[in-house]
Amino acid sequence: MAELGAPRPAVPPPSGAVIFGPFRFDAADGALFRDGAEVPLPPRALGVLALLVERAGRLVPKQLLLDTVWNDAVVTETSLTEAVSVLRQALCDNPQAPTYIQTVHRRGYRFIAVAEPAAPAAAGQGQGPFMAAGRAPAPSPSAEAARPQAPRTLDEPARAATRLPRRTGLVLAIAAAVIAASLAGLWQSLRRPAPVAGTEAPRRLLIGIPPGAVLDAGVAPALALSPSGQQLIFVAREGGTQRLYLRALDRFEASPIGGSEGAAAPFFSPDGEWVGFFAHGKLEKVALAGGEPLVLCDSPYPYGASWGEDGSILFAPDYASGLRRAAAAGGLPTVLTTPDAKAGEIGHRWPEVLPGGRAALFTVWRRDGWKDASVELLDLHTGHRRELIRGGSYARYAPTGHLVFARAGGTQGLAAVAFDLERLAVLGSPVAVLDGVRTDPAQGAGQFTMSREGTLVYLPGGPQGSSRAVYRLAPDGGGRALPLPARSYRNLALSADGRRLALTVRELDRSELWVSEIDRGNLSRLTYEGDSIEPVWSPDGRWIAFAWARGGRHEIFRVAADGSHPPERLLGGGNSRVPTSFSPDGRLLAFTEIAPATGADLWVLPPGGSPRPFLRTGFNEAGARFSPDGRWLAYESNESGSMEVYVRPFPGPGGKWQISVGGGVLPAWSADGRRIVYRSGAKLMAVELTQGGAGRLSAGPPHQELDEPELDRFALRPDGRSFLVFRRASAEPERLHVVLGFDRELARLAPASGSAPFLPGR
């Protein structure tokens, strides 16, 4: 009985060479041609294509494809999805709107194009490479049995021994041709760098963001390109909501992905049919064909993830964590790496599983920041680590056999070095390949993504990010820009009287502290070296506390707001620390400490005394703010699985009250202590508070105060109803840059310089 609704070819399934669209496929010769030019394909992909074409219009189950094409080799479905992905690249087929190969979710594939018998090829034409040189006869079954088998991927389950009978005719011929190849040689050839086709110059395109949306390009990478290079995912905010958008490169429009609200750091599955992402303190995935997102495991923060061919996902869940591995089907993750604190390591992040699944790239972040960061190789079988590049971050593997990474220091682009995938070693020295790519010098991420077929998509800019202006806004969204020059502002803090503003400004790979009198619009510099972040005003306005680092570890300093005294250290040594709030009398300073064992914790520092913990748990707590009367501390925590705002009595003891609903960070008190304003996505929310006796508190429902698409940091003015925020200085919408044929550019700019592996520091 025919399958209901299944498309049918116009002619019976062909038995010889066939044509479909611009393609001619000759199964007997094992060759695919497009407009007379051969399209190189590995034997497995040819075998899959042969079986799909033979059964055109009908569903071909996954198990039948595995049993026929892979025969007695022990493989998983990942090998099949990889072969289908290679086919789709060769056919320029969009899996979301297929012309040739349709995916039947969880069941198999169907060839949906009309395949017609081809006219006989002229002599010397339409022949595969083996035919042109004279094809060797297929080996006997006994000889084939002695051939080496391709190695299994890590943790690959054994397949059932029961096999379906071998097919006859066309499929038998293809299977014999496939078996005739040495599986060990095939394993190597599939992982050898792809040849560079043609010598034409790369083509460059621009992609716009949907009107009213703003690209979310902060700490986490906002871009992901499918393995085929046909689909682009980006993270943007629109209407106060941050979500994923899908854009096919052959279409003009981008569409939001349902259920991806709050998403960050997207990444594709190897077959291009799923996209993973971080949201609400979780690692999740969603099928591009539709459906609800599936939660895989906990992950408080988005420090990068990569989906391997063996069905596992490598990810970094926190600033100060090592790498974790979780099954793509979900479950408890396992620990892969642990930062070595004695060696100055802060965290491991931005993983990339290499083709073949033997190893992965990742970035080691150290106390001295980006200049001392390194790209390392992790053997996924043994757990052994090896440094490849010092002074770089966020390395991605290119199909030409290169590592492309973000350069350290004051540079503004990408570098590349030749890489031997067989020996897992870099060759020669890195060279600059592209300027003007947005990077985050504070955490090492790069806003770029590459596909297996050589397309590059990136966000232009540099380590400073976009120039921004400071705006004063009312709750209705109306407002005006302050008379301050546009700079690459990072943090802002308003003095208690609302007359002066402390700002940090990005300068290449660091930030410096400045102060401004709001009505005058002047800017006075207070620091001149190192990385200065998170300014906090003393209640009397005389001092500004801030976090300062010469490298990756921040210590707490203070500086006179009028510049009359140089910066002095308040608390140094140990873990990274950032100040968050002074008590109303100025005698206590609340700060956040990042500890390897417990993550972010809340502490207080008395003048001239020793710091003491206020809240230290296995969750992340940060951003503590004293209430105007000093009786309460508002803070953010991920104890519920997502960041929410809470209030506790100070100094305690007592319970806690959750203030935010649906996510919240950066709490701020109104001057009268009756309201808390916090950020939820791109919205500012407010909650009215009522204080009762015996240290009790009641909170009203959150209500929206402001919807600001570019919102990150804000300052609440003394009136408790208006705000200071950053907005991009340029009215021009951000656009993504696309480079088609970037693989050719890589091969030209960074050719392999011999066979000797490059040793860092040599």
PDB file of C-alpha atoms in Angstrom, residues 299-301 303 315-324 335 337-340 345-349 362-365 594-596 599:
ATOM      1  CA  SER A 299      24.109  25.452  32.518  1.00  0.00           C
ATOM      2  CA  PRO A 300      24.029  28.751  34.407  1.00  0.00           C
ATOM      3  CA  TYR A 301      25.935  30.781  31.820  1.00  0.00           C
ATOM      4  CA  TYR A 303      30.357  30.105  27.611  1.00  0.00           C
ATOM      5  CA  PHE A 315      29.902  23.001  26.722  1.00  0.00           C
ATOM      6  CA  ALA A 316      31.214  25.457  29.312  1.00  0.00           C
ATOM      7  CA  PRO A 317      28.588  26.287  31.953  1.00  0.00           C
ATOM      8  CA  ASP A 318      30.312  29.118  33.778  1.00  0.00           C
ATOM      9  CA  TYR A 319      33.035  31.765  33.790  1.00  0.00           C
ATOM     10  CA  ALA A 320      35.238  29.785  36.166  1.00  0.00           C
ATOM     11  CA  SER A 321      34.356  26.222  35.113  1.00  0.00           C
ATOM     12  CA  GLY A 322      35.976  23.567  32.983  1.00  0.00           C
ATOM     13  CA  LEU A 323      34.324  21.816  30.056  1.00  0.00           C
ATOM     14  CA  ARG A 324      31.377  19.450  30.472  1.00  0.00           C
ATOM     15  CA  VAL A 335      33.291  16.752  33.793  1.00  0.00           C
ATOM     16  CA  THR A 337      38.400  19.416  32.250  1.00  0.00           C
ATOM     17  CA  THR A 338      39.158  21.328  35.452  1.00  0.00           C
ATOM     18  CA  PRO A 339      40.990  24.684  35.441  1.00  0.00           C
ATOM     19  CA  ASP A 340      44.385  24.604  37.123  1.00  0.00           C
ATOM     20  CA  GLU A 345      43.816  29.310  34.888  1.00  0.00           C
ATOM     21  CA  ILE A 346      40.418  30.887  35.506  1.00  0.00           C
ATOM     22  CA  GLY A 347      38.170  28.879  33.199  1.00  0.00           C
ATOM     23  CA  HIS A 348      37.873  26.747  30.069  1.00  0.00           C
ATOM     24  CA  ARG A 349      35.445  27.933  27.394  1.00  0.00           C
ATOM     25  CA  PHE A 362      38.931  25.096  23.598  1.00  0.00           C
ATOM     26  CA  THR A 363      40.171  28.352  25.131  1.00  0.00           C
ATOM     27  CA  VAL A 364      42.027  28.470  28.435  1.00  0.00           C
ATOM     28  CA  TRP A 365      41.387  31.817  30.149  1.00  0.00           C
ATOM     29  CA  ILE A 594      34.274  34.407  41.974  1.00  0.00           C
ATOM     30  CA  ALA A 595      35.460  31.175  43.646  1.00  0.00           C
ATOM     31  CA  PRO A 596      36.338  27.993  41.713  1.00  0.00           C
ATOM     32  CA  GLY A 599      31.031  30.244  41.808  1.00  0.00           C
TER      33      GLY A 599
END
